[in-house]
PDB file of C-alpha atoms in Angstrom:
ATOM      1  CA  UNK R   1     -18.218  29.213 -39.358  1.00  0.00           C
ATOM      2  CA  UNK R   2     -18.471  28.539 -35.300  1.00  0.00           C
ATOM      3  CA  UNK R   3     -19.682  25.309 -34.003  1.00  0.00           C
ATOM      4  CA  UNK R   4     -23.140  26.180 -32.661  1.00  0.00           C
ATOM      5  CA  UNK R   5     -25.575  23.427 -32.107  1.00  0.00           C
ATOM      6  CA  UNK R   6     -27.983  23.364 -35.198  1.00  0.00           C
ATOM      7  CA  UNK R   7     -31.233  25.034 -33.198  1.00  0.00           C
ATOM      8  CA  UNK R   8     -29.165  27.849 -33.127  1.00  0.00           C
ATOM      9  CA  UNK R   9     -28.230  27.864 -36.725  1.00  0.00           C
ATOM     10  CA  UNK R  10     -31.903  27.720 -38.113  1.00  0.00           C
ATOM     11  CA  UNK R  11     -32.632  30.812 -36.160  1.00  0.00           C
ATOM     12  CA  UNK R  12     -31.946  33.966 -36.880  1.00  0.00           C
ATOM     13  CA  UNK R  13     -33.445  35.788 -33.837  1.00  0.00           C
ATOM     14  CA  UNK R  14     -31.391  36.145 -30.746  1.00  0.00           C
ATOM     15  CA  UNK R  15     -31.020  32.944 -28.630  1.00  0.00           C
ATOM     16  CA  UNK R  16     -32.061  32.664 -25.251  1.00  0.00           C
ATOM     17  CA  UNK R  17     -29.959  31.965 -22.468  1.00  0.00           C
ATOM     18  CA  UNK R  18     -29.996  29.092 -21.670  1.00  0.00           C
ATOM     19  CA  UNK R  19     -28.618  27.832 -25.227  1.00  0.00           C
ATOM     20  CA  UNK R  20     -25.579  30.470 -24.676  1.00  0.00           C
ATOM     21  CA  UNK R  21     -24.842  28.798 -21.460  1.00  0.00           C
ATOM     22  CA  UNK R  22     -24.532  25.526 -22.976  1.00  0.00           C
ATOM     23  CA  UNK R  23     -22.514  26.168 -25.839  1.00  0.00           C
ATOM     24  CA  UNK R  24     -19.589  28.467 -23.497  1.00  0.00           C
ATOM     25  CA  UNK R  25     -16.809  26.780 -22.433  1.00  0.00           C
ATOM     26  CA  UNK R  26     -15.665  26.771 -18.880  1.00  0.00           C
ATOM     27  CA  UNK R  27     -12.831  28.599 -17.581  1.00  0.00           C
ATOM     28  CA  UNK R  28     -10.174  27.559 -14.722  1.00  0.00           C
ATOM     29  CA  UNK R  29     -11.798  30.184 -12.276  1.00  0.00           C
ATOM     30  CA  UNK R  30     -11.460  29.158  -8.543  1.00  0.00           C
ATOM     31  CA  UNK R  31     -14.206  27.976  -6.522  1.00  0.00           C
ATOM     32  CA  UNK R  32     -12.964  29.296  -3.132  1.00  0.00           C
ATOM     33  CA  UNK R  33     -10.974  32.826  -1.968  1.00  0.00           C
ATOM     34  CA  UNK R  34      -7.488  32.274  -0.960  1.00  0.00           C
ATOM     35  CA  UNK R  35      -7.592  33.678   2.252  1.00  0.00           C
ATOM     36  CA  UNK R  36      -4.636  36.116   3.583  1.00  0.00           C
ATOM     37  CA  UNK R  37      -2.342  33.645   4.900  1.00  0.00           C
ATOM     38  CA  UNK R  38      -2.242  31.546   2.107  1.00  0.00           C
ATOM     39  CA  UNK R  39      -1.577  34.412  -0.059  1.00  0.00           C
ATOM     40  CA  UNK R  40       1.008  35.817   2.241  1.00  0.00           C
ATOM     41  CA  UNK R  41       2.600  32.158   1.991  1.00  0.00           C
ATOM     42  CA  UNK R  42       2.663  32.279  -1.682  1.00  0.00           C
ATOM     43  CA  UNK R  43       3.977  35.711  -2.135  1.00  0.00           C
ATOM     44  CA  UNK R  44       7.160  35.592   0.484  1.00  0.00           C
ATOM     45  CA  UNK R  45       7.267  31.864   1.181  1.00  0.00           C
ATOM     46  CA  UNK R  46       7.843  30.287   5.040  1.00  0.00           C
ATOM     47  CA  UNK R  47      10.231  31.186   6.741  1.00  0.00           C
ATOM     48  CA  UNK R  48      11.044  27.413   8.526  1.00  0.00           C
ATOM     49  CA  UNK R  49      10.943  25.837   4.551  1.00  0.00           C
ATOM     50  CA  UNK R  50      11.046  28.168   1.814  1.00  0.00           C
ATOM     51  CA  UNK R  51      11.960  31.905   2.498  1.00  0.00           C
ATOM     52  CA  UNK R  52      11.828  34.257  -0.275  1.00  0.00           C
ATOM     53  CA  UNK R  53      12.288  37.541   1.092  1.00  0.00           C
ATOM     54  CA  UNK R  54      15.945  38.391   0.676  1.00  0.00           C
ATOM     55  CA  UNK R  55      17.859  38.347   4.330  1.00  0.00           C
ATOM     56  CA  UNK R  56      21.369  39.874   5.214  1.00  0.00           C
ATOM     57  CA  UNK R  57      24.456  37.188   5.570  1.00  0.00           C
ATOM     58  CA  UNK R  58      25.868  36.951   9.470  1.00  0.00           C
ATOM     59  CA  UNK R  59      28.577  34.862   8.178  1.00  0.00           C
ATOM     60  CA  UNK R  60      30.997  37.268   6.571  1.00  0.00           C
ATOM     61  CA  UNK R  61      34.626  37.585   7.278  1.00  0.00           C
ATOM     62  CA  UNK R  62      37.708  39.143   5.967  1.00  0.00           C
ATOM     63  CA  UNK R  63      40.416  37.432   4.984  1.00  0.00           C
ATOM     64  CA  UNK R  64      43.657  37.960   6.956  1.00  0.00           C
ATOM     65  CA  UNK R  65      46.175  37.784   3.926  1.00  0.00           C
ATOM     66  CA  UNK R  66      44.177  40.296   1.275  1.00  0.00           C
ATOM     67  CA  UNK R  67      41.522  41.921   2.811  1.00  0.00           C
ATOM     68  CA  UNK R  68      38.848  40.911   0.791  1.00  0.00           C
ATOM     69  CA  UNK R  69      35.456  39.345   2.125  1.00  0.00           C
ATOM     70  CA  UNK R  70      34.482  35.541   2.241  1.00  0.00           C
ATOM     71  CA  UNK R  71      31.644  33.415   3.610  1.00  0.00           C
ATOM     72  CA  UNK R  72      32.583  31.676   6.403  1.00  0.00           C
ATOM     73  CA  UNK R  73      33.788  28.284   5.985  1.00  0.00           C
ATOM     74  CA  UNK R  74      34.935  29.238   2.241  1.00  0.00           C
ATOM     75  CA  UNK R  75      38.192  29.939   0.609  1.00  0.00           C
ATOM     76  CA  UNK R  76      39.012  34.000  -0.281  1.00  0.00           C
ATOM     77  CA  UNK R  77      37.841  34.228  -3.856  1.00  0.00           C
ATOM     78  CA  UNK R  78      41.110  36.644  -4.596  1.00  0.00           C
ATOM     79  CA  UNK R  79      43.208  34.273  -3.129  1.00  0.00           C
ATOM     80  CA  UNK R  80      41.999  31.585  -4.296  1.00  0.00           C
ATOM     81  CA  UNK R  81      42.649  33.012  -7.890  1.00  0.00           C
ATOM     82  CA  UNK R  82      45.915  33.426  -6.717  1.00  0.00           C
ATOM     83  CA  UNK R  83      46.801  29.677  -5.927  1.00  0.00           C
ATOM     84  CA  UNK R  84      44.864  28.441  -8.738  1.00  0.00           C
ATOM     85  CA  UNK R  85      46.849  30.721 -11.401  1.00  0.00           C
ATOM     86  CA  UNK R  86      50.172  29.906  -9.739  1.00  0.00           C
ATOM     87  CA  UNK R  87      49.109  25.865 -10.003  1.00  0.00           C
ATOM     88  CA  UNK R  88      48.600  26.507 -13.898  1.00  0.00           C
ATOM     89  CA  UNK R  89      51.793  27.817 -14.087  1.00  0.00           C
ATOM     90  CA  UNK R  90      53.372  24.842 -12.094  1.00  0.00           C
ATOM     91  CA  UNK R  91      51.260  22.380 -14.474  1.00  0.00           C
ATOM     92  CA  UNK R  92      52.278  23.931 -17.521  1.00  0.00           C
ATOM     93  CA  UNK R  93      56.132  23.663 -16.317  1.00  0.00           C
ATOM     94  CA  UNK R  94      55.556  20.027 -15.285  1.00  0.00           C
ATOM     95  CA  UNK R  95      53.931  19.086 -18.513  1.00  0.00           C
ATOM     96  CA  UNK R  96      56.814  20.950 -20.897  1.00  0.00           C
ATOM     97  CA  UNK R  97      59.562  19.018 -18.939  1.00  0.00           C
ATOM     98  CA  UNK R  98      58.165  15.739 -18.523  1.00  0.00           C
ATOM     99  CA  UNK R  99      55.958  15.577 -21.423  1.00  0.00           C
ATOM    100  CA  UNK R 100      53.161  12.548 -21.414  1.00  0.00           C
ATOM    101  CA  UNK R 101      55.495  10.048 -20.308  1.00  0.00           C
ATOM    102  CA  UNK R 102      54.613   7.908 -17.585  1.00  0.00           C
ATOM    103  CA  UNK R 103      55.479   9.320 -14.163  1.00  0.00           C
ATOM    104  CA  UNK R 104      56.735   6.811 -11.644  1.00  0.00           C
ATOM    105  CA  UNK R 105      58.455   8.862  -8.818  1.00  0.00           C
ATOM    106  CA  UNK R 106      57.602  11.896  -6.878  1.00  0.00           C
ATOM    107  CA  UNK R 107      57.681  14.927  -8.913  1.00  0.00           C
ATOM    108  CA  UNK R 108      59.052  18.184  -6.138  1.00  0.00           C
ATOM    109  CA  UNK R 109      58.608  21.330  -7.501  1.00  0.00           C
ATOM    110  CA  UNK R 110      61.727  23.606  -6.605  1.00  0.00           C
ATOM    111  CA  UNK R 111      62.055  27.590  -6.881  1.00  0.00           C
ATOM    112  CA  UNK R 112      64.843  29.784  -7.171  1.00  0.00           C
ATOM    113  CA  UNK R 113      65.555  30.749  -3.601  1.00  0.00           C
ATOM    114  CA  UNK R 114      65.104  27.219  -2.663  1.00  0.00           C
ATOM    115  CA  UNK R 115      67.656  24.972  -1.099  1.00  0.00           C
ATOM    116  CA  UNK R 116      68.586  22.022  -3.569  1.00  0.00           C
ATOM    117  CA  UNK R 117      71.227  20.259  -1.377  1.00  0.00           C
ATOM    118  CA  UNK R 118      68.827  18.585   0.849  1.00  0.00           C
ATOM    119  CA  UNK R 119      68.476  14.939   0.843  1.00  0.00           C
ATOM    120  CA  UNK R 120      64.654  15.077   0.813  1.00  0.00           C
ATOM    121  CA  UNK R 121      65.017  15.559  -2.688  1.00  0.00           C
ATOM    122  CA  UNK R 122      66.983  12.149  -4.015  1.00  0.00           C
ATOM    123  CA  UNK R 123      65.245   9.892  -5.783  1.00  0.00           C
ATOM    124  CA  UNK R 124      62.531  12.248  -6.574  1.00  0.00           C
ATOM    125  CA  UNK R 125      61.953  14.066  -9.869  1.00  0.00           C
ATOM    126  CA  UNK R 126      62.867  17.904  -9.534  1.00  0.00           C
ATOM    127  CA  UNK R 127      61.156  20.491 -11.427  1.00  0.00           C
ATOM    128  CA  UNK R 128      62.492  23.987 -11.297  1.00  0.00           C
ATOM    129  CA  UNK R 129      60.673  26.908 -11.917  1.00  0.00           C
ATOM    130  CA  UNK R 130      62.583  30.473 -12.697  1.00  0.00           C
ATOM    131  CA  UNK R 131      61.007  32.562  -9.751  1.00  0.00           C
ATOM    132  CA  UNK R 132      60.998  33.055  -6.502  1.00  0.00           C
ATOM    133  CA  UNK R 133      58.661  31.101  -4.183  1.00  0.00           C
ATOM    134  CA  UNK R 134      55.366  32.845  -3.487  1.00  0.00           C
ATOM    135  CA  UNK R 135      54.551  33.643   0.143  1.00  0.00           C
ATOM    136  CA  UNK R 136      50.955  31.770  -0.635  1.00  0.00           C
ATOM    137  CA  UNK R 137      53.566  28.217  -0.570  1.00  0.00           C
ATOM    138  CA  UNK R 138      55.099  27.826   2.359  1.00  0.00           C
ATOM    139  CA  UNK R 139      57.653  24.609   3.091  1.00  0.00           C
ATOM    140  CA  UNK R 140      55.436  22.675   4.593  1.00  0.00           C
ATOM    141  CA  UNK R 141      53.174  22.252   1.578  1.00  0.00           C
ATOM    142  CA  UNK R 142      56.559  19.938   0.394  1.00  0.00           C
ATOM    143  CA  UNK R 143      55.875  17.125   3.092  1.00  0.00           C
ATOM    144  CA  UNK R 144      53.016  14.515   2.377  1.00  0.00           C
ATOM    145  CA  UNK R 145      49.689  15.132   4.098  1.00  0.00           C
ATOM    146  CA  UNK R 146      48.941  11.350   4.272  1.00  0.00           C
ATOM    147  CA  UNK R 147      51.005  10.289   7.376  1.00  0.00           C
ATOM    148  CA  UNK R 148      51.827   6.030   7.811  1.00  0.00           C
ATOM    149  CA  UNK R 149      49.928   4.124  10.105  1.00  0.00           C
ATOM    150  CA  UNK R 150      52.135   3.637  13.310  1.00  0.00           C
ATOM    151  CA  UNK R 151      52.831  -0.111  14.310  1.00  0.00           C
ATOM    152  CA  UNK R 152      52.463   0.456  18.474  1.00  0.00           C
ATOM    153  CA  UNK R 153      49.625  -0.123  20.285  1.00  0.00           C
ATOM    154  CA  UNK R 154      49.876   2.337  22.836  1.00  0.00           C
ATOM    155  CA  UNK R 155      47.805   5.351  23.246  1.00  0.00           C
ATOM    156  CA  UNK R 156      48.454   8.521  25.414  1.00  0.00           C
ATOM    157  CA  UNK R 157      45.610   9.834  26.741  1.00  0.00           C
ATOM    158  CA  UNK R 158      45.862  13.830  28.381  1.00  0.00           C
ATOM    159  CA  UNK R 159      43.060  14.579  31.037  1.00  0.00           C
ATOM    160  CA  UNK R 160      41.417  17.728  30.326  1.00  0.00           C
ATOM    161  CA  UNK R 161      41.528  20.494  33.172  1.00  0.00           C
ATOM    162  CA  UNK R 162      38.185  21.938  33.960  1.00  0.00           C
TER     163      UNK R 162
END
């Protein structure tokens, strides 16, 4: 049975009104219209804080090695895959000859059709792998990036021609 107040149980006749009105329950309806610009707002957004209309990218390149595009300011997805699949390879090698023990020296990573004579590589752990260096590793990737702090004082500054 609904919950009607008890006048309106006693009767049988149709009720008036005003006792309809205060048994209804109120619904979230708005007061005010939005007006035009609000709604516009809602819909795609602002432009200066949130824009939701979709806009083209200005900021595409091409990579120089592949082809494919990139963001600017972002690493080639493609080669990217590249590097990253040929650093599993190099972990996998790394781990299978040197196993979990402790690793106190520099571990250099040599390839077939690289030199092993040099002296760089004394004292340092060498870890072969059977292929041929990929043209994505250059030499220069051997040498540290970190460079020592130089003991002299002296600075060299070059004027700038305008």
């Amino acid at each position: 049975m609904i919950n009607l107040p008890h006048s309106m149980e006693k009767k049988t006749a149709q009720p008036s009104l005003r006792e309809i009105f205060d048994v209804s329950i109120l619904l979230a309806v708005p007061k005010k219209r939005r007006s035009l610009e609000r709604r516009k707002c809602r819909r795609f957004g602002i432009p200066e804080l949130h824009y939701k209309m979709l806009v083209p990218k200005t900021n595409i390149l091409t990579c120089k090695k592949c082809g494919s595009f990139h963001e600017a300011g972002v690493i080639c997805p493609t080669c990217y895959s590249r590097v990253m699949a040929e650093t599993k390879e190099m972990q996998e090698v790394i781990a299978k000859n040197l196993g979990l023990s402790p690793v106190e020296e520099e571990v250099v990573v040599l390839y077939q059709d690289d030199d092993k004579s040099k002296e760089y590589f004394k004292g340092k752990r060498i870890v072969e792998m059977d292929k041929p260096r990929p043209k994505i590793f250059c030499d220069n990737l051997l040498q540290k990036s970190t460079h020592k702090e130089s003991i002299s004082t002296d600075v060299e500054i070059i004027p700038q021609i305008k």
